[in-house]
Short mmCIF file of C-alpha atoms and ligand atoms in Angstrom, two decimals:
data_model
loop_
_atom_site.label_atom_id
_atom_site.label_comp_id
_atom_site.label_asym_id
_atom_site.label_seq_id
_atom_site.Cartn_x
_atom_site.Cartn_y
_atom_site.Cartn_z
CA MET W 1 0.12 -0.04 0.09
CA GLN W 2 1.24 3.71 -0.85
CA LEU W 3 2.37 5.31 2.31
CA GLU W 4 1.27 8.97 2.58
CA ILE W 5 1.91 11.45 5.26
CA ILE W 6 -1.14 13.79 5.31
CA PRO W 7 -1.05 17.22 6.86
CA ALA W 8 -4.23 17.96 8.86
CA ILE W 9 -5.39 21.33 8.59
CA LEU W 10 -7.67 22.67 11.44
CA VAL W 11 -8.05 26.25 11.29
CA LYS W 12 -10.60 29.18 11.92
CA SER W 13 -10.28 31.55 8.97
CA ARG W 14 -9.80 31.18 5.27
CA GLU W 15 -6.54 33.29 5.51
CA GLU W 16 -5.03 30.50 7.77
CA LEU W 17 -6.26 27.82 5.59
CA LEU W 18 -4.73 29.28 2.57
CA SER W 19 -1.44 29.99 4.35
CA ARG W 20 -1.15 26.45 5.55
CA ILE W 21 -2.11 24.92 2.17
CA ALA W 22 0.85 27.09 0.66
CA LEU W 23 3.34 25.68 3.41
CA ILE W 24 2.74 22.11 2.54
CA GLN W 25 1.20 22.00 -1.09
CA ASP W 26 4.76 21.09 -2.67
CA HIS W 27 5.58 18.29 -0.16
CA VAL W 28 2.58 15.99 0.05
CA ASN W 29 0.05 14.29 -2.14
CA ILE W 30 -2.99 14.54 0.01
CA ILE W 31 -4.19 17.44 2.21
CA GLN W 32 -6.79 16.87 4.87
CA LEU W 33 -9.16 19.74 5.90
CA ASP W 34 -10.87 19.37 9.31
CA ILE W 35 -14.35 20.63 9.45
CA MET W 36 -16.00 21.08 12.63
CA ASP W 37 -19.60 22.23 13.43
CA GLY W 38 -19.44 22.84 17.02
CA GLU W 39 -21.92 20.13 17.90
CA PHE W 40 -20.65 17.05 16.67
CA VAL W 41 -17.38 18.07 18.39
CA PRO W 42 -16.76 20.83 20.96
CA ASN W 43 -14.81 22.88 18.55
CA LYS W 44 -15.77 24.87 15.46
CA THR W 45 -13.47 25.62 12.36
CA ILE W 46 -13.90 27.31 8.90
CA GLY W 47 -17.11 26.21 7.38
CA LEU W 48 -18.48 26.13 3.83
CA GLU W 49 -17.91 29.88 3.31
CA SER W 50 -14.09 29.33 3.48
CA LEU W 51 -13.93 26.48 1.07
CA HIS W 52 -14.43 27.92 -2.47
CA ASP W 53 -11.75 28.17 -5.03
CA LEU W 54 -9.16 26.44 -3.20
CA PRO W 55 -5.69 25.93 -4.83
CA ASN W 56 -5.41 22.88 -7.02
CA ALA W 57 -4.62 19.86 -4.69
CA ASN W 58 -5.90 16.46 -3.63
CA TYR W 59 -8.21 17.22 -0.78
CA GLU W 60 -9.97 15.03 1.86
CA PHE W 61 -12.43 16.56 4.02
CA HIS W 62 -12.92 15.28 7.28
CA TRP W 63 -16.41 16.12 8.28
CA MET W 64 -16.77 16.34 12.06
CA VAL W 65 -20.42 17.45 11.64
CA PHE W 66 -24.04 16.21 11.86
CA HIS W 67 -25.87 15.82 8.85
CA PRO W 68 -22.63 15.56 6.52
CA GLU W 69 -24.84 15.30 3.46
CA LYS W 70 -25.63 18.91 3.74
CA TRP W 71 -21.95 20.03 3.63
CA ILE W 72 -21.00 17.70 0.97
CA GLU W 73 -23.62 18.55 -1.62
CA LYS W 74 -22.19 22.15 -1.41
CA THR W 75 -18.50 20.96 -1.78
CA PRO W 76 -18.43 19.79 -5.24
CA GLY W 77 -15.15 18.22 -6.80
CA PRO W 78 -12.95 14.85 -6.82
CA HIS W 79 -12.42 14.82 -3.05
CA MET W 80 -12.30 12.23 -0.53
CA HIS W 81 -15.23 12.82 2.09
CA LEU W 82 -14.47 11.30 5.34
CA VAL W 83 -17.76 11.02 7.26
CA HIS W 84 -18.14 9.81 10.79
CA VAL W 85 -19.73 6.40 11.19
CA GLU W 86 -21.39 7.93 14.24
CA THR W 87 -23.42 10.47 12.08
CA ILE W 88 -24.88 8.06 9.42
CA ASN W 89 -28.62 8.23 9.35
CA ASP W 90 -29.29 7.04 5.72
CA PHE W 91 -26.34 5.48 4.12
CA ASP W 92 -27.97 5.21 0.73
CA LYS W 93 -28.53 8.83 0.80
CA LEU W 94 -25.12 9.66 1.76
CA ILE W 95 -23.32 7.58 -0.97
CA LYS W 96 -25.82 9.33 -3.54
CA THR W 97 -24.89 12.78 -2.27
CA VAL W 98 -21.30 12.08 -2.50
CA LYS W 99 -21.40 10.79 -6.18
CA GLN W 100 -23.54 13.56 -7.06
CA ALA W 101 -20.96 15.89 -5.80
CA GLY W 102 -18.26 13.99 -7.75
CA GLY W 103 -16.53 12.70 -4.65
CA LYS W 104 -15.49 9.49 -3.07
CA LEU W 105 -16.69 8.17 0.36
CA GLY W 106 -14.59 7.00 3.37
CA LEU W 107 -15.84 6.58 6.90
CA ALA W 108 -14.16 7.77 10.12
CA ILE W 109 -14.57 6.17 13.53
CA ASN W 110 -14.23 7.60 17.00
CA PRO W 111 -12.17 5.95 19.72
CA GLU W 112 -15.31 5.01 21.72
CA THR W 113 -17.23 3.37 18.71
CA PRO W 114 -16.58 -0.31 18.26
CA VAL W 115 -15.15 -1.29 15.14
CA GLU W 116 -18.22 -3.48 14.42
CA LYS W 117 -20.09 -0.47 13.44
CA LEU W 118 -17.94 -0.06 10.28
CA MET W 119 -18.76 -3.65 9.15
CA PRO W 120 -21.89 -3.09 7.22
CA TYR W 121 -20.27 -0.44 5.15
CA LEU W 122 -16.88 -1.72 4.48
CA SER W 123 -17.45 -3.00 0.78
CA ASN W 124 -19.28 0.43 -0.04
CA ILE W 125 -16.53 2.80 0.93
CA GLU W 126 -12.97 3.56 -0.27
CA GLU W 127 -11.17 4.59 2.86
CA VAL W 128 -11.35 4.12 6.67
CA LEU W 129 -10.08 6.89 9.19
CA VAL W 130 -9.18 5.43 12.48
CA MET W 131 -9.33 8.22 15.09
CA THR W 132 -6.50 7.92 17.86
CA VAL W 133 -7.97 10.80 19.95
CA ARG W 134 -11.19 12.11 20.48
CA PRO W 135 -11.85 14.61 17.65
CA GLY W 136 -11.87 18.30 18.33
CA PHE W 137 -8.46 19.57 18.99
CA SER W 138 -4.78 19.14 17.88
CA GLY W 139 -2.05 18.13 20.39
CA GLN W 140 -3.66 15.26 22.22
CA THR W 141 -2.22 12.03 23.07
CA TYR W 142 -2.10 9.14 20.83
CA LEU W 143 -4.35 6.15 21.87
CA ALA W 144 -2.30 3.10 21.10
CA ASN W 145 -5.07 0.63 21.82
CA MET W 146 -6.76 1.88 18.76
CA GLU W 147 -4.22 -0.03 16.77
CA GLU W 148 -6.33 -3.20 17.46
CA LYS W 149 -9.03 -1.50 15.41
CA ILE W 150 -6.60 -0.76 12.54
CA ARG W 151 -5.37 -4.46 12.59
CA LYS W 152 -8.91 -5.85 12.33
CA ILE W 153 -9.78 -3.47 9.49
CA ARG W 154 -6.52 -4.34 7.63
CA GLU W 155 -7.17 -8.10 7.97
CA LEU W 156 -10.53 -7.79 6.44
CA LYS W 157 -9.49 -5.14 3.75
CA PRO W 158 -5.96 -5.88 2.65
CA ASP W 159 -6.15 -3.18 -0.33
CA MET W 160 -7.92 -0.46 1.30
CA ASN W 161 -6.37 2.91 2.43
CA ILE W 162 -6.41 3.02 6.11
CA GLU W 163 -5.83 6.41 7.58
CA VAL W 164 -4.95 7.24 11.31
CA ASP W 165 -5.48 10.65 12.71
CA GLY W 166 -4.62 12.28 16.23
CA GLY W 167 -1.51 12.27 18.12
CA VAL W 168 0.49 11.04 15.21
CA CYS W 169 4.17 11.94 15.81
CA LEU W 170 7.77 10.57 15.67
CA GLN W 171 7.32 8.59 18.69
CA THR W 172 3.64 6.92 17.63
CA ILE W 173 3.77 6.86 13.79
CA HIS W 174 5.60 3.47 13.58
CA GLY W 175 3.01 1.68 15.73
CA ALA W 176 0.05 2.77 13.49
CA TYR W 177 2.03 1.85 10.50
CA VAL W 178 2.89 -1.59 11.64
CA ALA W 179 -0.80 -2.20 12.82
CA GLY W 180 -1.67 -1.55 8.98
CA ALA W 181 -2.40 2.26 8.54
CA ASN W 182 -0.93 3.56 5.43
CA TYR W 183 -2.42 7.06 5.33
CA LEU W 184 -0.88 8.91 8.36
CA ALA W 185 -2.31 12.28 9.28
CA ALA W 186 -0.84 14.72 11.58
CA ALA W 187 -1.13 18.47 12.73
CA SER W 188 1.18 19.43 15.13
CA ALA W 189 4.02 16.98 14.17
CA ILE W 190 4.10 18.71 10.95
CA PHE W 191 3.19 22.31 11.40
CA SER W 192 5.47 22.88 14.47
CA GLY W 193 8.84 23.71 13.01
CA GLU W 194 9.98 23.00 9.40
CA VAL W 195 7.32 21.43 7.57
CA LYS W 196 9.32 19.80 4.78
CA THR W 197 11.81 18.14 7.26
CA ASN W 198 8.95 17.08 9.57
CA ILE W 199 7.31 15.45 6.74
CA GLU W 200 10.50 13.55 5.68
CA ASN W 201 11.22 12.39 9.07
CA LEU W 202 7.76 11.23 9.71
CA LYS W 203 7.88 9.30 6.61
CA LYS W 204 11.12 7.57 7.45
CA THR W 205 10.22 6.96 10.96
CA ALA W 206 6.93 5.13 9.77
CA THR W 207 8.69 2.25 8.40
CA ARG W 208 11.82 2.24 10.45
CA GLY W 209 10.61 3.23 13.93
CA CYS W 210 12.40 5.71 16.24
CA GLN W 211 16.15 5.18 15.81
CA GLU W 212 17.26 6.79 19.13
C1 DX5 U 301 -8.73 15.75 15.64
C2 DX5 U 301 -8.40 16.19 14.26
C3 DX5 U 301 -6.91 15.83 14.12
C4 DX5 U 301 -6.09 16.51 14.70
C5 DX5 U 301 -4.68 16.04 14.66
O1 DX5 U 301 -9.62 16.45 16.13
O2 DX5 U 301 -9.17 15.67 13.38
O3 DX5 U 301 -6.65 15.95 12.59
O4 DX5 U 301 -6.01 17.87 14.57
O5 DX5 U 301 -3.84 16.80 15.21
P1 DX5 U 301 -2.44 16.30 16.02
O6 DX5 U 301 -1.62 15.69 14.90
O7 DX5 U 301 -1.84 17.49 16.55
O8 DX5 U 301 -2.95 15.41 17.11
#
C-alpha cells in the first residue's frame, strides 16, 4: 500500500487555511481539511464559506459534523469525504450525495465506537479513518489501543487505504504503520517547525521506527 503523510489543517479562518495549504502543497500528495460544526465535536472551524476556489490539490474533507450530506452537497469536486460512522442516518442517501458531488466516500470512527459499527459499510467505501484521539483538538495524546481496530480492518481489507489521525508523531507513527495504517495524518507534528523536514522524518520513521 502507498504510504502517505497527510497534513491535517484545523483552522478558523480562510486566511490561515490558504497559508497552511501554501506551506505544505509542494511536499505532500494529499491534504486533509478538518471541518467541525461545534456540535458533533466541541470545537468549530472554518465552514463552507471558506472552502470555495481552493488551490489545486488532492483534498480529503474530515467532516466532524452532524448531517454531513448538507455540507458535502455544497462541496463539489473529486474529493475524498471522510464521514463519521456515528453520524450516518441514511447510508444510501449519503452515497448518492457523495456521487452527485463528484467525490469519494470514506468513513471515520471515533475511539469509543466499536469497530463492528463499520462492518456493514466496508464494501461500499474507499477509505477508513481510525481516530486515535477524541476529535476536536490538535495536540492530544495518541491512543495506542486503537491499533487493534486498525489490525482488524486491515485483515478484512488488505487493499483499502486506512488512515490514522490524532497524536501521530515520531514516537507513535511506527506503531500505526505496523498495525496496518498507510495514510498517516498529523497536524502538530507537521506544522511545528520546518514542515518539509518534519514530513520527511515522519515518513522515514513510519517504516523504520525511532532510531534513538
Ligand atoms: C482531531 C483532528 C486531527 C487533529 C490532529 O480533532 O481531526 O486532525 O487535528 O492533530 P494532532 O496531529 O496535533 O494530534
